[in-house]
């Protein structure tokens, strides 16, 4: 009996010793505690609270500007709306992976999105509310504000910051902002050194539909317009743009209202033949060919693949293209 008691006492003492030793080591985090510490709560462009268990890695994007933001942040989306279109119109920040095409930008396929089992869907406020409601049944949806005529550059950078918070890439977002600001300063100096500061400048794109040419001016309240003024150019458009995007509408006769000394620039794409009226249908139009800036050779086609509604990457490419065109 005495031997049994001694053995029990020894066992108890050993257990106490081990327990005491254990208090010197940090306790391992329980899965629940770790998950809670990584949780992210955000307020998106619609004012909706979005909760994530942690930084999103499997991300679906329903619009090209948010695709570009994700890529710039080093996040390869698993699903992208209109992959072919993105690869045609936005080569400034190219897709390197092989994301699943989820359908059109305005009407993504819910079945395809669901099949990807994303942990985040990044959309814009242009997407119909009914589509957003359906997507929320699949995964959290972060809506970024598409455009803001009261401050397009600020909106662009804030959208990048918001997406960065959702994907745990805030350090990269800071670098993106710094690089963009440096590019603006670089472009402004280059134009000033070339004597182009304050010059009248008009940017547009155009389309041919049923043999009719439509021209879309990018006014001072567009993203392109803000970038033009940031690098020291004067926006020459007199037409008014829409409240969100700052885009106007005119025809070839409307171009006669531009100053005679204007530098006119546009972006088209050989992958979309309807987007090239300035080197197509208008070359036989007497109003176009008689415009002073056309006769003077002050019409500049900028590089294909710069998305006019993109993020800092596209706008940096745009600045390089404008500086190259005006200082050559």
mmCIF file of C-alpha atoms in Angstrom:
data_model
loop_
_atom_site.group_PDB
_atom_site.id
_atom_site.type_symbol
_atom_site.label_atom_id
_atom_site.label_comp_id
_atom_site.label_asym_id
_atom_site.label_seq_id
_atom_site.Cartn_x
_atom_site.Cartn_y
_atom_site.Cartn_z
ATOM 1 C CA UNK A 1 0.000 0.000 0.000
ATOM 2 C CA UNK A 2 2.821 2.393 1.003
ATOM 3 C CA UNK A 3 4.558 1.711 -2.330
ATOM 4 C CA UNK A 4 1.374 2.516 -4.245
ATOM 5 C CA UNK A 5 0.977 5.795 -2.386
ATOM 6 C CA UNK A 6 4.571 6.780 -3.107
ATOM 7 C CA UNK A 7 4.108 6.001 -6.777
ATOM 8 C CA UNK A 8 0.960 8.105 -6.936
ATOM 9 C CA UNK A 9 2.667 10.956 -5.123
ATOM 10 C CA UNK A 10 5.629 10.834 -7.527
ATOM 11 C CA UNK A 11 3.313 10.835 -10.518
ATOM 12 C CA UNK A 12 1.415 13.834 -9.150
ATOM 13 C CA UNK A 13 4.662 15.711 -8.471
ATOM 14 C CA UNK A 14 5.905 15.045 -11.993
ATOM 15 C CA UNK A 15 2.656 16.281 -13.477
ATOM 16 C CA UNK A 16 2.856 19.466 -11.395
ATOM 17 C CA UNK A 17 6.454 19.997 -12.497
ATOM 18 C CA UNK A 18 5.535 19.605 -16.147
ATOM 19 C CA UNK A 19 2.593 21.985 -15.735
ATOM 20 C CA UNK A 20 4.851 24.548 -14.090
ATOM 21 C CA UNK A 21 7.396 24.251 -16.888
ATOM 22 C CA UNK A 22 4.617 24.636 -19.443
ATOM 23 C CA UNK A 23 3.700 28.085 -18.153
ATOM 24 C CA UNK A 24 7.002 29.447 -19.475
ATOM 25 C CA UNK A 25 5.999 28.736 -23.124
ATOM 26 C CA UNK A 26 3.382 30.791 -25.004
ATOM 27 C CA UNK A 27 0.155 28.938 -25.573
ATOM 28 C CA UNK A 28 -0.534 28.050 -29.200
ATOM 29 C CA UNK A 29 -3.288 30.126 -30.807
ATOM 30 C CA UNK A 30 -6.537 28.288 -31.167
ATOM 31 C CA UNK A 31 -7.861 28.233 -34.739
ATOM 32 C CA UNK A 32 -10.803 30.389 -33.678
ATOM 33 C CA UNK A 33 -8.512 33.010 -32.111
ATOM 34 C CA UNK A 34 -6.215 33.097 -35.141
ATOM 35 C CA UNK A 35 -9.156 33.481 -37.497
ATOM 36 C CA UNK A 36 -10.545 36.359 -35.449
ATOM 37 C CA UNK A 37 -7.184 38.156 -35.414
ATOM 38 C CA UNK A 38 -6.993 38.026 -39.233
ATOM 39 C CA UNK A 39 -10.568 39.121 -39.828
ATOM 40 C CA UNK A 40 -11.040 42.235 -41.989
ATOM 41 C CA UNK A 41 -14.019 44.591 -41.958
ATOM 42 C CA UNK A 42 -14.320 47.178 -44.726
ATOM 43 C CA UNK A 43 -16.839 49.757 -45.882
ATOM 44 C CA UNK A 44 -17.138 49.701 -49.669
ATOM 45 C CA UNK A 45 -18.120 52.287 -52.266
ATOM 46 C CA UNK A 46 -21.818 51.733 -51.628
ATOM 47 C CA UNK A 47 -21.386 52.182 -47.876
ATOM 48 C CA UNK A 48 -21.878 48.456 -47.307
ATOM 49 C CA UNK A 49 -19.925 46.721 -44.545
ATOM 50 C CA UNK A 50 -17.924 43.816 -45.964
ATOM 51 C CA UNK A 51 -16.447 41.197 -43.631
ATOM 52 C CA UNK A 52 -13.652 38.805 -44.593
ATOM 53 C CA UNK A 53 -12.081 36.001 -42.550
ATOM 54 C CA UNK A 54 -8.668 37.227 -43.703
ATOM 55 C CA UNK A 55 -6.866 38.692 -46.720
ATOM 56 C CA UNK A 56 -8.579 37.460 -49.883
ATOM 57 C CA UNK A 57 -6.524 35.327 -52.264
ATOM 58 C CA UNK A 58 -9.128 33.757 -54.575
ATOM 59 C CA UNK A 59 -10.626 36.871 -56.126
ATOM 60 C CA UNK A 60 -13.098 37.350 -58.972
ATOM 61 C CA UNK A 61 -13.261 40.749 -60.723
ATOM 62 C CA UNK A 62 -16.240 41.964 -62.737
ATOM 63 C CA UNK A 63 -14.781 45.119 -64.308
ATOM 64 C CA UNK A 64 -11.476 45.889 -66.054
ATOM 65 C CA UNK A 65 -10.397 48.730 -63.761
ATOM 66 C CA UNK A 66 -10.586 46.477 -60.702
ATOM 67 C CA UNK A 67 -8.807 43.718 -62.627
ATOM 68 C CA UNK A 68 -5.994 46.180 -63.277
ATOM 69 C CA UNK A 69 -5.892 47.219 -59.617
ATOM 70 C CA UNK A 70 -5.629 43.601 -58.482
ATOM 71 C CA UNK A 71 -2.839 42.856 -60.954
ATOM 72 C CA UNK A 72 -0.939 45.988 -59.923
ATOM 73 C CA UNK A 73 -1.180 44.830 -56.311
ATOM 74 C CA UNK A 74 0.272 41.454 -57.253
ATOM 75 C CA UNK A 75 -3.020 39.547 -56.996
ATOM 76 C CA UNK A 76 -3.877 37.338 -59.979
ATOM 77 C CA UNK A 77 -7.682 37.075 -60.137
ATOM 78 C CA UNK A 78 -9.137 33.596 -60.652
ATOM 79 C CA UNK A 79 -12.056 35.003 -62.636
ATOM 80 C CA UNK A 80 -12.281 38.031 -64.951
ATOM 81 C CA UNK A 81 -15.158 39.505 -66.959
ATOM 82 C CA UNK A 82 -14.485 39.503 -70.722
ATOM 83 C CA UNK A 83 -10.899 38.250 -70.685
ATOM 84 C CA UNK A 84 -10.475 38.833 -74.424
ATOM 85 C CA UNK A 85 -11.639 42.425 -74.096
ATOM 86 C CA UNK A 86 -9.228 43.108 -71.254
ATOM 87 C CA UNK A 87 -6.318 41.667 -73.203
ATOM 88 C CA UNK A 88 -7.290 43.876 -76.160
ATOM 89 C CA UNK A 89 -7.863 47.172 -74.358
ATOM 90 C CA UNK A 90 -5.559 47.003 -71.322
ATOM 91 C CA UNK A 91 -2.054 45.825 -72.077
ATOM 92 C CA UNK A 92 -0.446 48.432 -69.797
ATOM 93 C CA UNK A 93 -1.027 46.045 -66.884
ATOM 94 C CA UNK A 94 -1.313 42.689 -68.659
ATOM 95 C CA UNK A 95 -2.982 39.513 -67.503
ATOM 96 C CA UNK A 96 -0.224 36.970 -66.928
ATOM 97 C CA UNK A 97 -2.220 34.043 -65.617
ATOM 98 C CA UNK A 98 -5.113 32.158 -67.133
ATOM 99 C CA UNK A 99 -8.228 33.357 -65.305
ATOM 100 C CA UNK A 100 -11.658 31.953 -66.024
ATOM 101 C CA UNK A 101 -13.831 34.169 -68.213
ATOM 102 C CA UNK A 102 -16.955 34.878 -66.149
ATOM 103 C CA UNK A 103 -18.951 36.523 -68.941
ATOM 104 C CA UNK A 104 -19.599 40.152 -69.831
ATOM 105 C CA UNK A 105 -18.783 43.080 -67.584
ATOM 106 C CA UNK A 106 -22.420 44.043 -67.274
ATOM 107 C CA UNK A 107 -23.817 40.532 -66.879
ATOM 108 C CA UNK A 108 -21.411 38.013 -65.325
ATOM 109 C CA UNK A 109 -22.364 34.339 -65.233
ATOM 110 C CA UNK A 110 -23.368 33.467 -61.689
ATOM 111 C CA UNK A 111 -22.818 29.753 -62.281
ATOM 112 C CA UNK A 112 -19.260 30.394 -63.456
ATOM 113 C CA UNK A 113 -18.520 32.682 -60.527
ATOM 114 C CA UNK A 114 -19.878 30.107 -58.073
ATOM 115 C CA UNK A 115 -17.809 27.321 -59.652
ATOM 116 C CA UNK A 116 -14.626 29.233 -58.778
ATOM 117 C CA UNK A 117 -15.488 29.298 -55.048
ATOM 118 C CA UNK A 118 -13.908 32.727 -54.539
ATOM 119 C CA UNK A 119 -13.326 34.233 -51.122
ATOM 120 C CA UNK A 120 -13.972 37.731 -52.543
ATOM 121 C CA UNK A 121 -15.713 39.260 -55.559
ATOM 122 C CA UNK A 122 -14.602 42.776 -56.492
ATOM 123 C CA UNK A 123 -17.222 44.669 -58.480
ATOM 124 C CA UNK A 124 -18.021 48.289 -59.269
ATOM 125 C CA UNK A 125 -21.058 50.405 -58.499
ATOM 126 C CA UNK A 126 -21.976 50.197 -62.195
ATOM 127 C CA UNK A 127 -23.008 46.556 -61.821
ATOM 128 C CA UNK A 128 -26.795 46.112 -61.498
ATOM 129 C CA UNK A 129 -27.916 45.654 -57.865
ATOM 130 C CA UNK A 130 -29.693 42.420 -58.781
ATOM 131 C CA UNK A 131 -26.410 40.909 -59.974
ATOM 132 C CA UNK A 132 -24.614 42.045 -56.815
ATOM 133 C CA UNK A 133 -27.343 40.481 -54.667
ATOM 134 C CA UNK A 134 -26.907 37.147 -56.449
ATOM 135 C CA UNK A 135 -23.128 37.264 -56.095
ATOM 136 C CA UNK A 136 -23.396 37.878 -52.354
ATOM 137 C CA UNK A 137 -24.901 34.413 -52.110
ATOM 138 C CA UNK A 138 -21.594 33.069 -53.421
ATOM 139 C CA UNK A 139 -19.002 35.205 -51.588
ATOM 140 C CA UNK A 140 -18.479 38.627 -50.002
ATOM 141 C CA UNK A 141 -18.746 41.398 -52.615
ATOM 142 C CA UNK A 142 -16.635 44.557 -52.433
ATOM 143 C CA UNK A 143 -18.083 47.302 -54.631
ATOM 144 C CA UNK A 144 -15.766 50.168 -55.541
ATOM 145 C CA UNK A 145 -17.160 53.453 -56.824
ATOM 146 C CA UNK A 146 -16.714 53.409 -60.589
ATOM 147 C CA UNK A 147 -15.963 57.101 -61.136
ATOM 148 C CA UNK A 148 -16.300 60.490 -59.487
ATOM 149 C CA UNK A 149 -16.474 63.660 -61.556
ATOM 150 C CA UNK A 150 -15.567 65.655 -58.457
ATOM 151 C CA UNK A 151 -12.184 63.926 -58.115
ATOM 152 C CA UNK A 152 -11.251 61.115 -60.493
ATOM 153 C CA UNK A 153 -7.589 60.730 -59.519
ATOM 154 C CA UNK A 154 -8.420 60.619 -55.809
ATOM 155 C CA UNK A 155 -11.154 58.058 -56.521
ATOM 156 C CA UNK A 156 -8.765 55.898 -58.574
ATOM 157 C CA UNK A 157 -6.159 55.830 -55.791
ATOM 158 C CA UNK A 158 -8.727 55.280 -53.039
ATOM 159 C CA UNK A 159 -10.119 52.311 -54.950
ATOM 160 C CA UNK A 160 -6.643 50.794 -55.089
ATOM 161 C CA UNK A 161 -6.257 51.370 -51.341
ATOM 162 C CA UNK A 162 -9.595 49.682 -50.603
ATOM 163 C CA UNK A 163 -8.790 46.627 -52.705
ATOM 164 C CA UNK A 164 -5.351 46.477 -51.075
ATOM 165 C CA UNK A 165 -6.910 46.332 -47.609
ATOM 166 C CA UNK A 166 -9.098 43.440 -48.724
ATOM 167 C CA UNK A 167 -6.145 41.509 -50.139
ATOM 168 C CA UNK A 168 -3.489 42.315 -47.547
ATOM 169 C CA UNK A 169 -1.364 44.316 -49.993
ATOM 170 C CA UNK A 170 -1.375 47.791 -48.416
ATOM 171 C CA UNK A 171 2.407 48.150 -48.669
ATOM 172 C CA UNK A 172 2.175 47.641 -52.424
ATOM 173 C CA UNK A 173 -0.628 50.201 -52.621
ATOM 174 C CA UNK A 174 1.618 52.816 -51.034
ATOM 175 C CA UNK A 175 4.276 52.116 -53.653
ATOM 176 C CA UNK A 176 1.687 52.386 -56.451
ATOM 177 C CA UNK A 177 0.596 55.804 -55.168
ATOM 178 C CA UNK A 178 4.185 57.044 -54.885
ATOM 179 C CA UNK A 179 5.065 55.794 -58.376
ATOM 180 C CA UNK A 180 2.007 57.493 -59.891
ATOM 181 C CA UNK A 181 2.745 60.808 -58.203
ATOM 182 C CA UNK A 182 6.349 60.594 -59.408
ATOM 183 C CA UNK A 183 5.182 59.909 -62.978
ATOM 184 C CA UNK A 184 2.878 62.945 -62.900
ATOM 185 C CA UNK A 185 5.758 65.157 -61.739
ATOM 186 C CA UNK A 186 8.063 63.661 -64.365
ATOM 187 C CA UNK A 187 5.530 64.226 -67.154
ATOM 188 C CA UNK A 188 4.796 67.789 -66.071
ATOM 189 C CA UNK A 189 8.490 68.664 -66.066
ATOM 190 C CA UNK A 190 9.079 67.055 -69.466
ATOM 191 C CA UNK A 191 6.239 69.053 -71.054
ATOM 192 C CA UNK A 192 7.375 72.288 -69.409
ATOM 193 C CA UNK A 193 10.937 71.731 -70.605
ATOM 194 C CA UNK A 194 9.570 71.251 -74.133
ATOM 195 C CA UNK A 195 7.577 74.506 -73.962
ATOM 196 C CA UNK A 196 4.229 72.670 -73.897
ATOM 197 C CA UNK A 197 2.994 73.793 -70.478
ATOM 198 C CA UNK A 198 -0.475 75.332 -70.669
ATOM 199 C CA UNK A 199 -1.067 74.219 -74.266
ATOM 200 C CA UNK A 200 -4.610 73.531 -75.450
ATOM 201 C CA UNK A 201 -5.172 69.793 -75.484
ATOM 202 C CA UNK A 202 -8.209 67.705 -76.395
ATOM 203 C CA UNK A 203 -8.483 63.953 -75.944
ATOM 204 C CA UNK A 204 -11.274 61.853 -77.422
ATOM 205 C CA UNK A 205 -12.197 58.456 -78.681
ATOM 206 C CA UNK A 206 -14.615 57.651 -81.461
ATOM 207 C CA UNK A 207 -16.775 54.907 -82.891
ATOM 208 C CA UNK A 208 -18.467 54.055 -86.146
ATOM 209 C CA UNK A 209 -21.983 52.672 -85.834
ATOM 210 C CA UNK A 210 -24.163 52.116 -88.923
ATOM 211 C CA UNK A 211 -21.727 54.262 -90.926
ATOM 212 C CA UNK A 212 -22.192 57.144 -88.475
ATOM 213 C CA UNK A 213 -19.186 58.549 -86.588
ATOM 214 C CA UNK A 214 -19.657 59.405 -82.911
ATOM 215 C CA UNK A 215 -16.937 61.265 -81.039
ATOM 216 C CA UNK A 216 -16.629 61.149 -77.258
ATOM 217 C CA UNK A 217 -14.755 64.058 -75.640
ATOM 218 C CA UNK A 218 -12.976 63.437 -72.336
ATOM 219 C CA UNK A 219 -13.723 66.686 -70.533
ATOM 220 C CA UNK A 220 -11.891 68.271 -67.619
ATOM 221 C CA UNK A 221 -13.888 66.153 -65.135
ATOM 222 C CA UNK A 222 -12.921 62.814 -66.715
ATOM 223 C CA UNK A 223 -10.002 60.767 -65.406
ATOM 224 C CA UNK A 224 -8.019 61.479 -68.573
ATOM 225 C CA UNK A 225 -8.956 65.163 -68.297
ATOM 226 C CA UNK A 226 -7.699 65.379 -64.714
ATOM 227 C CA UNK A 227 -4.450 63.680 -65.663
ATOM 228 C CA UNK A 228 -3.978 66.112 -68.581
ATOM 229 C CA UNK A 229 -4.306 69.083 -66.254
ATOM 230 C CA UNK A 230 -2.082 67.441 -63.626
ATOM 231 C CA UNK A 231 0.768 67.315 -66.150
ATOM 232 C CA UNK A 232 0.265 70.942 -67.136
ATOM 233 C CA UNK A 233 -2.016 70.860 -70.185
ATOM 234 C CA UNK A 234 -5.164 72.954 -70.687
ATOM 235 C CA UNK A 235 -8.344 71.038 -71.476
ATOM 236 C CA UNK A 236 -9.783 72.542 -74.641
ATOM 237 C CA UNK A 237 -13.235 70.907 -74.645
ATOM 238 C CA UNK A 238 -16.241 73.232 -74.257
ATOM 239 C CA UNK A 239 -18.834 70.449 -74.143
ATOM 240 C CA UNK A 240 -20.108 69.250 -70.784
ATOM 241 C CA UNK A 241 -19.362 65.750 -69.570
ATOM 242 C CA UNK A 242 -21.614 63.422 -67.606
ATOM 243 C CA UNK A 243 -21.560 63.710 -63.825
ATOM 244 C CA UNK A 244 -19.768 60.443 -63.074
ATOM 245 C CA UNK A 245 -17.251 59.902 -65.869
ATOM 246 C CA UNK A 246 -16.901 63.399 -67.369
ATOM 247 C CA UNK A 247 -17.590 62.091 -70.877
ATOM 248 C CA UNK A 248 -19.248 64.267 -73.510
ATOM 249 C CA UNK A 249 -20.737 63.613 -76.923
ATOM 250 C CA UNK A 250 -20.231 65.366 -80.242
ATOM 251 C CA UNK A 251 -19.836 64.761 -83.949
ATOM 252 C CA UNK A 252 -17.259 65.892 -86.476
ATOM 253 C CA UNK A 253 -18.935 69.306 -86.856
ATOM 254 C CA UNK A 254 -18.553 69.789 -83.106
ATOM 255 C CA UNK A 255 -14.780 69.638 -83.497
ATOM 256 C CA UNK A 256 -14.858 73.030 -85.249
ATOM 257 C CA UNK A 257 -15.392 74.610 -81.794
ATOM 258 C CA UNK A 258 -11.915 73.528 -80.668
ATOM 259 C CA UNK A 259 -9.140 76.160 -80.674
ATOM 260 C CA UNK A 260 -7.101 76.304 -83.868
ATOM 261 C CA UNK A 261 -3.866 75.627 -82.002
ATOM 262 C CA UNK A 262 -5.182 72.584 -80.095
ATOM 263 C CA UNK A 263 -3.205 69.377 -79.844
ATOM 264 C CA UNK A 264 -5.702 66.582 -80.471
ATOM 265 C CA UNK A 265 -5.083 63.045 -79.200
ATOM 266 C CA UNK A 266 -7.040 59.827 -79.224
ATOM 267 C CA UNK A 267 -6.773 56.132 -78.436
ATOM 268 C CA UNK A 268 -8.157 53.455 -80.731
ATOM 269 C CA UNK A 269 -7.478 49.770 -81.081
ATOM 270 C CA UNK A 270 -6.691 47.657 -84.114
ATOM 271 C CA UNK A 271 -8.514 44.811 -82.378
ATOM 272 C CA UNK A 272 -11.751 46.795 -82.644
ATOM 273 C CA UNK A 273 -12.129 48.227 -86.150
ATOM 274 C CA UNK A 274 -15.162 50.307 -85.151
ATOM 275 C CA UNK A 275 -12.949 52.310 -82.782
ATOM 276 C CA UNK A 276 -10.681 53.806 -85.468
ATOM 277 C CA UNK A 277 -12.676 56.549 -87.269
ATOM 278 C CA UNK A 278 -9.826 59.067 -87.154
ATOM 279 C CA UNK A 279 -7.743 56.914 -89.469
ATOM 280 C CA UNK A 280 -10.759 55.383 -91.215
ATOM 281 C CA UNK A 281 -14.107 56.986 -91.988
ATOM 282 C CA UNK A 282 -13.035 60.561 -91.190
ATOM 283 C CA UNK A 283 -10.141 60.577 -93.645
ATOM 284 C CA UNK A 284 -12.711 61.133 -96.408
ATOM 285 C CA UNK A 285 -14.719 63.707 -94.435
ATOM 286 C CA UNK A 286 -14.160 67.282 -95.663
ATOM 287 C CA UNK A 287 -14.998 68.828 -92.275
ATOM 288 C CA UNK A 288 -12.352 66.689 -90.554
ATOM 289 C CA UNK A 289 -9.649 67.174 -93.151
ATOM 290 C CA UNK A 290 -10.135 70.972 -93.128
ATOM 291 C CA UNK A 291 -9.788 71.385 -89.359
ATOM 292 C CA UNK A 292 -6.734 73.591 -88.565
ATOM 293 C CA UNK A 293 -5.179 71.078 -86.173
ATOM 294 C CA UNK A 294 -5.616 68.285 -88.703
ATOM 295 C CA UNK A 295 -4.013 70.352 -91.462
ATOM 296 C CA UNK A 296 -1.157 71.244 -89.079
ATOM 297 C CA UNK A 297 -0.500 67.582 -88.269
ATOM 298 C CA UNK A 298 -1.337 68.083 -84.592
ATOM 299 C CA UNK A 299 -3.374 64.881 -84.326
ATOM 300 C CA UNK A 300 -1.800 62.138 -82.233
ATOM 301 C CA UNK A 301 -2.822 58.518 -81.980
ATOM 302 C CA UNK A 302 -1.579 57.301 -78.622
ATOM 303 C CA UNK A 303 -0.523 53.737 -77.932
ATOM 304 C CA UNK A 304 -3.064 50.928 -78.103
ATOM 305 C CA UNK A 305 -3.710 49.086 -74.862
ATOM 306 C CA UNK A 306 -4.022 52.090 -72.541
ATOM 307 C CA UNK A 307 -7.347 51.676 -70.777
ATOM 308 C CA UNK A 308 -8.867 55.151 -70.445
ATOM 309 C CA UNK A 309 -10.813 54.135 -67.320
ATOM 310 C CA UNK A 310 -8.042 52.105 -65.734
ATOM 311 C CA UNK A 311 -5.855 52.518 -62.691
ATOM 312 C CA UNK A 312 -2.472 54.101 -61.992
ATOM 313 C CA UNK A 313 -0.699 51.683 -64.357
ATOM 314 C CA UNK A 314 -2.794 52.768 -67.326
ATOM 315 C CA UNK A 315 -2.504 56.438 -66.392
ATOM 316 C CA UNK A 316 1.275 56.193 -66.132
ATOM 317 C CA UNK A 317 1.347 54.646 -69.617
ATOM 318 C CA UNK A 318 -0.961 57.445 -70.793
ATOM 319 C CA UNK A 319 1.379 60.128 -69.427
ATOM 320 C CA UNK A 320 4.350 58.534 -71.187
ATOM 321 C CA UNK A 321 2.358 58.397 -74.430
ATOM 322 C CA UNK A 322 1.250 62.048 -74.250
ATOM 323 C CA UNK A 323 4.736 63.269 -73.394
ATOM 324 C CA UNK A 324 6.178 61.195 -76.221
ATOM 325 C CA UNK A 325 3.651 62.557 -78.715
ATOM 326 C CA UNK A 326 4.065 66.228 -77.745
ATOM 327 C CA UNK A 327 7.837 66.310 -77.393
ATOM 328 C CA UNK A 328 8.962 64.267 -80.379
#
